[in-house]
């Protein structure tokens, strides 16, 4: 029998990748918190209805990609495919919006979609995001986009392109949808099966279809259907971005196919990512979402970033950090008699704030030094027969390959000095 393997589309993060992950998560947390966003965590598993309503039945995510099953109590539950619906549920059900407005929160964690695994597409992936809930103002749209932008700056990731668009208000979109249907209906025979269906269920999604891209160039543009107020709002967002010196490309084809999205939609693209997987993340204003979830009408805006994709881009650009050494110090006993003293020294060094590994095995010193070198410590502390009797230790500088015999009360200070 073959050993049990990880599920397709899932992967382990081995210790060798931990520094890069910590860097991503910590930098996102720091940048979000610098803008007043506070951490929130929501369950990984939720009632299926939350996503059916909160993501929308007309979307690929809900139609084809959710991990949904019936639990032992007969309820339909789903592994979260995205973060916004859960966060909005969490914020509004605990009335956080009655305490402070807007509610600014950030999150990071695993999400699940049953997609075909390929570079930058997994079934379990990691998103970091922010949500700004319960106020509506172009300044907040700018703020949310800016947090994402400053993250990429903090990561020193170049080659990120911001794409922005306005989806207007629900009335604008009703008019636009009618124009899209009028444009696509005569082409219906030439459309793929999915798009023929979308023509009646969710015409905006025709613009996203990979198979029917050839018709997109001549399709009507949303701008021609925006009201004066929607245009003013979008102009204010663009002016705010300019003031923040954030370069944005206005992309009239950037749509999010659901009715509760309003006004600003945006994506961060990266040069190194190919084709349809070129988005590091995206977001937008969702002023209609709360009502869809049966809460009082509450505006909001947020983004979600795919950390695996950011890591791919960061590695390709050479900005992801190298793995850190597993420890600062290895304490080695030359023989088994010295092992308890080696362990004592390890404890003292840890108490001084160092990361310390001991090697009390019964191997030859040269072997121990060779395996210690694989942990890449700055210092090795060696306890032999003489040191054990005299109470001191040999302190070896692993980089310079020099060593000195040190008396007991100088060992910790000598090691600290080298590090
Ligand atoms: P979305 O919620 O679809 O806008 O996704 C936001 C970001 O999450 C995308 O731009 C990707 O970076 C990332 N993402 C979404 N789905 C996946 C997936 N199946 N595998 C890896 N990353 C994903």
Short mmCIF file of C-alpha atoms and ligand atoms in Angstrom, two decimals:
data_model
loop_
_atom_site.label_atom_id
_atom_site.label_comp_id
_atom_site.label_asym_id
_atom_site.label_seq_id
_atom_site.Cartn_x
_atom_site.Cartn_y
_atom_site.Cartn_z
CA UNK A 1 0.00 0.00 0.00
CA UNK A 2 1.20 3.51 -0.80
CA UNK A 3 1.75 5.89 2.12
CA UNK A 4 -1.10 8.33 2.66
CA UNK A 5 -0.62 11.50 0.61
CA UNK A 6 -1.90 15.05 1.09
CA UNK A 7 -5.15 15.79 -0.77
CA UNK A 8 -4.81 17.21 -4.27
CA UNK A 9 -4.69 20.99 -4.21
CA UNK A 10 -3.46 21.11 -0.60
CA UNK A 11 0.11 21.47 0.58
CA UNK A 12 2.22 21.40 3.69
CA UNK A 13 4.30 24.35 4.79
CA UNK A 14 7.57 22.79 5.94
CA UNK A 15 9.81 24.54 8.51
CA UNK A 16 12.02 25.73 5.65
CA UNK A 17 9.22 27.99 4.38
CA UNK A 18 8.19 29.34 7.74
CA UNK A 19 10.30 32.51 7.59
CA UNK A 20 8.68 33.61 4.34
CA UNK A 21 5.19 32.92 5.69
CA UNK A 22 5.88 34.71 8.93
CA UNK A 23 7.18 37.69 6.95
CA UNK A 24 3.99 37.87 4.86
CA UNK A 25 1.60 37.46 7.77
CA UNK A 26 3.51 39.80 10.10
CA UNK A 27 3.92 42.50 7.46
CA UNK A 28 0.22 42.39 6.61
CA UNK A 29 -0.70 42.60 10.28
CA UNK A 30 1.70 45.50 10.86
CA UNK A 31 0.56 47.51 7.84
CA UNK A 32 -3.15 46.92 8.56
CA UNK A 33 -2.71 47.84 12.23
CA UNK A 34 -0.78 50.98 11.28
CA UNK A 35 -4.07 52.06 9.66
CA UNK A 36 -6.18 51.19 12.71
CA UNK A 37 -7.39 47.75 11.60
CA UNK A 38 -7.80 45.21 14.41
CA UNK A 39 -7.61 41.43 14.15
CA UNK A 40 -10.75 39.37 13.77
CA UNK A 41 -11.11 35.63 13.39
CA UNK A 42 -14.19 33.87 12.13
CA UNK A 43 -14.94 30.13 11.89
CA UNK A 44 -13.54 28.13 9.00
CA UNK A 45 -16.86 26.30 8.73
CA UNK A 46 -20.15 28.16 8.31
CA UNK A 47 -23.76 27.55 7.29
CA UNK A 48 -23.84 27.02 3.50
CA UNK A 49 -26.52 29.69 3.24
CA UNK A 50 -24.07 32.38 4.32
CA UNK A 51 -22.07 31.90 1.12
CA UNK A 52 -25.03 31.11 -1.13
CA UNK A 53 -26.37 34.53 -0.23
CA UNK A 54 -23.15 36.35 0.61
CA UNK A 55 -21.16 35.26 -2.44
CA UNK A 56 -24.18 34.70 -4.68
CA UNK A 57 -25.69 31.72 -6.45
CA UNK A 58 -24.72 33.14 -9.86
CA UNK A 59 -20.97 32.80 -9.15
CA UNK A 60 -18.50 30.03 -9.99
CA UNK A 61 -17.55 29.89 -6.33
CA UNK A 62 -21.06 28.93 -5.23
CA UNK A 63 -22.07 27.00 -8.35
CA UNK A 64 -19.00 24.79 -8.66
CA UNK A 65 -16.29 25.38 -6.11
CA UNK A 66 -17.56 25.06 -2.55
CA UNK A 67 -16.66 22.21 -0.23
CA UNK A 68 -20.16 21.62 1.08
CA UNK A 69 -21.44 18.67 3.06
CA UNK A 70 -24.22 17.69 5.39
CA UNK A 71 -23.04 17.39 9.00
CA UNK A 72 -24.20 14.74 11.45
CA UNK A 73 -27.06 16.96 12.56
CA UNK A 74 -28.39 17.17 8.98
CA UNK A 75 -27.27 20.78 8.40
CA UNK A 76 -25.61 21.89 5.17
CA UNK A 77 -22.20 23.35 6.07
CA UNK A 78 -19.39 24.76 3.93
CA UNK A 79 -15.67 25.34 4.35
CA UNK A 80 -15.35 29.09 3.85
CA UNK A 81 -14.44 29.98 0.24
CA UNK A 82 -13.88 33.67 1.08
CA UNK A 83 -13.75 35.97 4.10
CA UNK A 84 -16.08 38.92 3.64
CA UNK A 85 -19.44 37.22 4.26
CA UNK A 86 -18.20 35.68 7.53
CA UNK A 87 -16.65 38.93 8.74
CA UNK A 88 -19.78 40.96 7.94
CA UNK A 89 -21.87 38.34 9.76
CA UNK A 90 -19.52 38.44 12.75
CA UNK A 91 -19.37 42.26 12.96
CA UNK A 92 -23.10 42.89 12.54
CA UNK A 93 -24.35 40.01 14.68
CA UNK A 94 -22.29 41.29 17.63
CA UNK A 95 -23.24 44.92 16.88
CA UNK A 96 -19.61 46.04 16.72
CA UNK A 97 -20.84 48.75 14.36
CA UNK A 98 -22.80 50.30 17.25
CA UNK A 99 -19.56 50.91 19.18
CA UNK A 100 -17.15 52.38 16.64
CA UNK A 101 -17.76 53.43 13.06
CA UNK A 102 -16.35 52.40 10.77
CA UNK A 103 -15.40 48.96 12.07
CA UNK A 104 -11.88 48.27 10.76
CA UNK A 105 -10.78 44.64 10.92
CA UNK A 106 -8.08 42.46 9.37
CA UNK A 107 -7.79 38.69 9.09
CA UNK A 108 -5.66 35.93 7.60
CA UNK A 109 -6.16 32.21 7.31
CA UNK A 110 -7.10 29.22 5.15
CA UNK A 111 -9.87 29.27 2.55
CA UNK A 112 -11.20 26.46 0.37
CA UNK A 113 -12.36 26.23 -3.23
CA UNK A 114 -12.68 23.11 -5.33
CA UNK A 115 -10.78 24.46 -8.33
CA UNK A 116 -8.45 22.64 -10.71
CA UNK A 117 -5.03 22.85 -9.03
CA UNK A 118 -2.30 24.60 -11.03
CA UNK A 119 0.39 27.23 -10.41
CA UNK A 120 -1.20 29.80 -8.11
CA UNK A 121 -4.44 27.82 -7.73
CA UNK A 122 -4.97 25.46 -4.81
CA UNK A 123 -7.99 23.92 -3.12
CA UNK A 124 -6.79 25.14 0.25
CA UNK A 125 -5.14 28.54 0.00
CA UNK A 126 -4.37 31.42 2.34
CA UNK A 127 -5.90 34.85 2.19
CA UNK A 128 -5.17 37.97 4.18
CA UNK A 129 -7.75 40.70 4.05
CA UNK A 130 -9.26 43.78 5.63
CA UNK A 131 -12.82 45.03 5.89
CA UNK A 132 -14.00 48.54 6.68
CA UNK A 133 -17.65 48.34 7.67
CA UNK A 134 -20.51 50.76 8.44
CA UNK A 135 -19.41 53.96 6.72
CA UNK A 136 -19.49 55.04 3.12
CA UNK A 137 -17.02 57.58 1.80
CA UNK A 138 -14.55 57.74 -1.10
CA UNK A 139 -11.84 58.38 1.52
CA UNK A 140 -12.42 54.91 2.95
CA UNK A 141 -12.22 53.33 -0.49
CA UNK A 142 -8.87 55.06 -0.90
CA UNK A 143 -7.79 53.95 2.57
CA UNK A 144 -8.56 50.28 1.88
CA UNK A 145 -6.74 50.31 -1.44
CA UNK A 146 -3.86 52.15 0.21
CA UNK A 147 -3.44 49.49 2.92
CA UNK A 148 -2.95 46.89 0.17
CA UNK A 149 -0.59 49.17 -1.71
CA UNK A 150 1.50 49.93 1.38
CA UNK A 151 1.71 46.20 2.06
CA UNK A 152 3.35 45.62 -1.31
CA UNK A 153 5.67 48.56 -0.61
CA UNK A 154 6.57 47.13 2.81
CA UNK A 155 7.32 43.77 1.18
CA UNK A 156 9.40 45.68 -1.39
CA UNK A 157 7.52 43.82 -4.09
CA UNK A 158 7.75 45.76 -7.34
CA UNK A 159 5.73 45.20 -10.50
CA UNK A 160 2.32 45.43 -8.81
CA UNK A 161 -0.32 47.12 -10.96
CA UNK A 162 -3.48 48.48 -9.44
CA UNK A 163 -6.60 48.22 -11.59
CA UNK A 164 -9.70 50.15 -10.55
CA UNK A 165 -13.21 50.50 -11.82
CA UNK A 166 -16.61 51.69 -10.70
CA UNK A 167 -19.65 49.46 -10.79
CA UNK A 168 -22.01 52.31 -9.97
CA UNK A 169 -25.15 51.78 -7.92
CA UNK A 170 -27.84 49.10 -8.40
CA UNK A 171 -29.84 51.34 -10.79
CA UNK A 172 -26.78 52.00 -12.94
CA UNK A 173 -26.21 48.29 -13.14
CA UNK A 174 -29.80 47.50 -14.06
CA UNK A 175 -29.37 49.78 -17.07
CA UNK A 176 -25.96 48.32 -17.87
CA UNK A 177 -27.22 44.77 -17.57
CA UNK A 178 -29.98 45.51 -20.07
CA UNK A 179 -27.39 46.94 -22.48
CA UNK A 180 -25.21 43.84 -22.10
CA UNK A 181 -28.13 41.53 -22.76
CA UNK A 182 -29.06 43.56 -25.86
CA UNK A 183 -25.45 43.26 -27.10
CA UNK A 184 -25.00 39.55 -26.37
CA UNK A 185 -28.42 38.20 -27.32
CA UNK A 186 -27.80 38.28 -31.08
CA UNK A 187 -24.49 36.43 -30.38
CA UNK A 188 -26.12 33.77 -28.21
CA UNK A 189 -25.59 30.97 -30.74
CA UNK A 190 -21.83 31.56 -30.64
CA UNK A 191 -21.53 31.70 -26.85
CA UNK A 192 -20.41 28.83 -24.62
CA UNK A 193 -23.11 26.95 -22.67
CA UNK A 194 -22.23 28.71 -19.43
CA UNK A 195 -22.52 32.14 -20.99
CA UNK A 196 -25.85 31.37 -22.65
CA UNK A 197 -27.13 30.54 -19.21
CA UNK A 198 -25.48 33.61 -17.65
CA UNK A 199 -27.26 35.79 -20.17
CA UNK A 200 -30.42 35.33 -18.14
CA UNK A 201 -28.92 34.71 -14.66
CA UNK A 202 -25.95 37.08 -14.43
CA UNK A 203 -24.98 38.88 -17.65
CA UNK A 204 -22.07 40.82 -16.06
CA UNK A 205 -20.21 37.56 -15.75
CA UNK A 206 -20.02 37.21 -19.53
CA UNK A 207 -17.21 39.76 -19.37
CA UNK A 208 -15.15 37.34 -17.23
CA UNK A 209 -15.62 34.29 -19.47
CA UNK A 210 -12.31 32.93 -20.71
CA UNK A 211 -13.84 31.19 -23.73
CA UNK A 212 -15.89 34.12 -24.98
CA UNK A 213 -13.26 36.86 -24.55
CA UNK A 214 -13.41 37.71 -28.28
CA UNK A 215 -16.76 39.43 -27.81
CA UNK A 216 -15.70 41.54 -24.85
CA UNK A 217 -13.86 44.29 -26.76
CA UNK A 218 -17.05 45.60 -28.39
CA UNK A 219 -19.35 45.08 -25.41
CA UNK A 220 -20.89 48.20 -23.83
CA UNK A 221 -18.87 49.92 -21.09
CA UNK A 222 -20.24 50.39 -17.58
CA UNK A 223 -19.12 54.05 -17.53
CA UNK A 224 -21.68 54.95 -20.14
CA UNK A 225 -24.38 53.84 -17.70
CA UNK A 226 -23.14 55.50 -14.49
CA UNK A 227 -25.28 58.22 -12.88
CA UNK A 228 -23.77 61.63 -12.11
CA UNK A 229 -23.49 60.71 -8.42
CA UNK A 230 -21.67 57.44 -9.19
CA UNK A 231 -19.26 59.28 -11.48
CA UNK A 232 -18.57 61.90 -8.82
CA UNK A 233 -17.89 59.17 -6.28
CA UNK A 234 -15.43 57.43 -8.58
CA UNK A 235 -13.74 60.72 -9.47
CA UNK A 236 -13.24 61.38 -5.76
CA UNK A 237 -11.67 57.93 -5.29
CA UNK A 238 -9.31 58.51 -8.20
CA UNK A 239 -8.35 61.95 -6.85
CA UNK A 240 -7.65 60.38 -3.43
CA UNK A 241 -5.40 57.74 -4.97
CA UNK A 242 -3.53 60.39 -6.88
CA UNK A 243 -3.00 62.41 -3.72
CA UNK A 244 -1.63 59.25 -2.05
CA UNK A 245 0.69 58.83 -5.06
CA UNK A 246 -0.79 55.43 -5.84
CA UNK A 247 -0.76 54.80 -9.55
CA UNK A 248 -4.01 53.19 -10.75
CA UNK A 249 -5.12 52.03 -14.17
CA UNK A 250 -8.81 52.50 -14.80
CA UNK A 251 -10.05 49.20 -16.23
CA UNK A 252 -13.63 49.31 -17.51
CA UNK A 253 -13.67 45.51 -17.85
CA UNK A 254 -13.08 44.85 -14.19
CA UNK A 255 -16.46 43.70 -12.90
CA UNK A 256 -17.80 41.78 -9.99
CA UNK A 257 -20.97 40.14 -11.10
CA UNK A 258 -23.15 40.56 -8.04
CA UNK A 259 -25.83 43.02 -7.19
CA UNK A 260 -24.56 43.92 -3.76
CA UNK A 261 -21.27 45.28 -5.13
CA UNK A 262 -21.38 49.02 -5.56
CA UNK A 263 -18.98 51.67 -6.75
CA UNK A 264 -15.29 50.88 -6.38
CA UNK A 265 -13.86 47.54 -7.55
CA UNK A 266 -10.11 46.94 -7.71
CA UNK A 267 -7.44 44.31 -8.25
CA UNK A 268 -3.70 44.13 -7.71
CA UNK A 269 -2.00 42.44 -10.66
CA UNK A 270 1.57 41.27 -10.88
CA UNK A 271 3.89 40.94 -13.87
CA UNK A 272 5.28 37.56 -12.93
CA UNK A 273 1.92 35.83 -12.67
CA UNK A 274 0.51 34.46 -15.88
CA UNK A 275 -2.85 34.92 -17.60
CA UNK A 276 -5.97 34.55 -15.54
CA UNK A 277 -3.87 33.91 -12.42
CA UNK A 278 -2.31 37.36 -12.52
CA UNK A 279 -4.31 38.79 -9.62
CA UNK A 280 -2.56 38.93 -6.26
CA UNK A 281 -5.86 39.98 -4.80
CA UNK A 282 -8.77 42.29 -5.13
CA UNK A 283 -11.67 43.89 -3.43
CA UNK A 284 -14.43 46.37 -3.61
CA UNK A 285 -17.35 48.12 -2.00
CA UNK A 286 -20.26 45.92 -1.04
CA UNK A 287 -22.96 48.26 0.26
CA UNK A 288 -25.74 45.77 -0.49
CA UNK A 289 -24.23 42.73 1.21
CA UNK A 290 -25.54 43.21 4.76
CA UNK A 291 -29.16 43.27 3.55
CA UNK A 292 -28.65 40.12 1.49
CA UNK A 293 -27.62 38.48 4.79
CA UNK A 294 -30.81 39.89 6.44
CA UNK A 295 -29.00 42.51 8.53
CA UNK A 296 -29.93 46.20 8.42
CA UNK A 297 -28.44 47.93 5.37
CA UNK A 298 -24.77 48.63 6.17
CA UNK A 299 -22.09 49.78 3.74
CA UNK A 300 -18.64 48.25 3.61
CA UNK A 301 -15.48 47.83 1.59
CA UNK A 302 -12.56 45.42 1.80
CA UNK A 303 -9.98 43.36 0.00
CA UNK A 304 -8.62 39.81 0.04
CA UNK A 305 -5.09 38.94 -1.05
CA UNK A 306 -3.85 35.48 -2.01
CA UNK A 307 -0.71 34.86 0.03
CA UNK A 308 0.50 31.89 -2.04
CA UNK A 309 0.44 34.09 -5.13
CA UNK A 310 2.18 36.94 -3.33
CA UNK A 311 4.84 34.44 -2.27
CA UNK A 312 5.29 33.23 -5.86
CA UNK A 313 5.74 36.84 -6.98
CA UNK A 314 8.04 37.65 -4.04
CA UNK A 315 10.26 34.65 -4.74
CA UNK A 316 10.42 35.44 -8.45
CA UNK A 317 11.41 39.01 -7.54
CA UNK A 318 14.00 37.86 -4.98
CA UNK A 319 12.46 39.75 -2.05
CA UNK A 320 11.23 36.81 0.03
CA UNK A 321 13.48 36.31 3.08
CA UNK A 322 15.77 33.32 3.37
CA UNK A 323 15.11 30.76 6.02
CA UNK A 324 16.53 31.75 9.38
CA UNK A 325 18.89 29.37 11.23
CA UNK A 326 16.99 26.96 13.48
CA UNK A 327 18.93 28.14 16.53
CA UNK A 328 21.57 30.59 17.76
CA UNK A 329 23.65 28.15 19.77
CA UNK A 330 24.32 24.42 19.82
CA UNK A 331 25.61 23.01 23.10
CA UNK A 332 27.66 19.87 22.60
CA UNK A 333 28.91 17.44 25.22
CA UNK A 334 32.16 15.73 24.25
CA UNK A 335 31.21 12.56 26.14
CA UNK A 336 28.13 11.23 27.87
CA UNK A 337 29.45 12.24 31.29
CA UNK A 338 29.34 15.89 30.22
CA UNK A 339 25.75 15.65 28.92
CA UNK A 340 24.01 16.93 32.12
CA UNK A 341 26.38 19.94 32.22
CA UNK A 342 25.65 20.63 28.54
CA UNK A 343 21.93 20.61 29.29
CA UNK A 344 22.47 22.99 32.23
CA UNK A 345 24.36 25.41 29.99
CA UNK A 346 21.58 25.22 27.39
CA UNK A 347 19.04 26.24 30.06
CA UNK A 348 21.17 29.20 31.16
CA UNK A 349 21.61 30.37 27.57
CA UNK A 350 17.86 30.09 26.88
CA UNK A 351 17.21 32.10 30.03
CA UNK A 352 19.40 34.79 28.44
CA UNK A 353 16.96 34.86 25.48
CA UNK A 354 18.86 32.66 23.03
CA UNK A 355 17.53 29.79 20.91
CA UNK A 356 19.53 26.76 21.94
CA UNK A 357 19.75 23.15 20.79
CA UNK A 358 21.71 20.49 22.68
CA UNK A 359 23.49 17.47 21.31
CA UNK A 360 24.02 14.96 24.08
CA UNK A 361 24.25 11.94 21.76
CA UNK A 362 27.07 9.48 22.11
CA UNK A 363 28.82 10.44 18.85
CA UNK A 364 32.31 11.68 18.08
CA UNK A 365 32.89 15.41 18.47
CA UNK A 366 33.66 15.98 14.76
CA UNK A 367 30.38 14.29 13.82
CA UNK A 368 28.50 16.42 16.32
CA UNK A 369 30.10 19.58 14.96
CA UNK A 370 29.21 18.57 11.42
CA UNK A 371 25.56 17.95 12.25
CA UNK A 372 25.50 21.15 14.36
CA UNK A 373 26.68 23.09 11.29
CA UNK A 374 23.50 22.03 9.44
CA UNK A 375 21.45 23.99 12.00
CA UNK A 376 23.60 27.00 11.08
CA UNK A 377 24.13 28.29 14.65
CA UNK A 378 26.35 31.31 15.21
CA UNK A 379 28.02 29.66 18.19
CA UNK A 380 28.74 26.18 19.50
CA UNK A 381 29.39 25.68 23.21
CA UNK A 382 31.45 22.55 23.84
CA UNK A 383 31.67 20.83 27.23
CA UNK A 384 34.48 18.32 27.57
CA UNK A 385 36.17 16.52 30.40
CA UNK A 386 38.38 19.52 31.36
CA UNK A 387 35.59 22.06 31.15
CA UNK A 388 33.30 19.84 33.18
CA UNK A 389 35.87 19.65 35.94
CA UNK A 390 36.78 23.35 35.82
CA UNK A 391 33.15 24.47 35.35
CA UNK A 392 33.71 26.48 32.14
CA UNK A 393 33.17 25.75 28.43
CA UNK A 394 34.75 26.06 25.01
CA UNK A 395 32.96 28.73 22.99
CA UNK A 396 33.33 28.23 19.24
CA UNK A 397 32.55 30.92 16.71
CA UNK A 398 31.01 28.83 13.91
CA UNK A 399 31.42 31.55 11.30
CA UNK A 400 35.07 32.41 12.01
CA UNK A 401 35.87 28.82 12.97
CA UNK A 402 37.82 30.07 15.99
CA UNK A 403 37.35 29.01 19.57
CA UNK A 404 38.31 29.98 23.10
CA UNK A 405 38.19 28.40 26.53
CA UNK A 406 35.97 30.47 28.80
CA UNK A 407 35.56 30.40 32.57
CA UNK A 408 32.11 29.60 33.96
CA UNK A 409 30.92 33.11 34.81
CA UNK A 410 31.92 34.44 31.38
CA UNK A 411 30.23 31.80 29.17
CA UNK A 412 26.87 33.50 28.70
CA UNK A 413 28.43 36.93 28.20
CA UNK A 414 30.92 35.57 25.66
CA UNK A 415 28.18 33.86 23.67
CA UNK A 416 25.96 36.96 23.75
CA UNK A 417 28.89 39.05 22.60
CA UNK A 418 29.41 36.83 19.55
CA UNK A 419 25.71 36.94 18.65
P1 LIG B 1 -11.21 36.44 -4.83
O1 LIG B 1 -11.89 36.31 -3.52
O2 LIG B 1 -11.62 35.42 -5.82
O3 LIG B 1 -11.19 37.84 -5.35
O4 LIG B 1 -9.69 36.07 -4.51
C1 LIG B 1 -8.77 36.98 -3.99
C2 LIG B 1 -7.38 36.43 -4.16
O5 LIG B 1 -7.26 35.18 -3.48
C3 LIG B 1 -7.04 36.08 -5.61
O6 LIG B 1 -6.58 37.21 -6.31
C4 LIG B 1 -5.94 35.06 -5.41
O7 LIG B 1 -4.69 35.69 -5.14
C5 LIG B 1 -6.39 34.33 -4.18
N1 LIG B 1 -7.09 33.08 -4.56
C6 LIG B 1 -8.40 32.91 -4.87
N2 LIG B 1 -8.66 31.63 -5.16
C7 LIG B 1 -7.48 30.96 -5.03
C8 LIG B 1 -7.09 29.59 -5.19
N3 LIG B 1 -7.97 28.64 -5.52
N4 LIG B 1 -5.79 29.27 -5.00
C9 LIG B 1 -4.89 30.21 -4.65
N5 LIG B 1 -5.21 31.51 -4.47
C10 LIG B 1 -6.48 31.89 -4.67
#
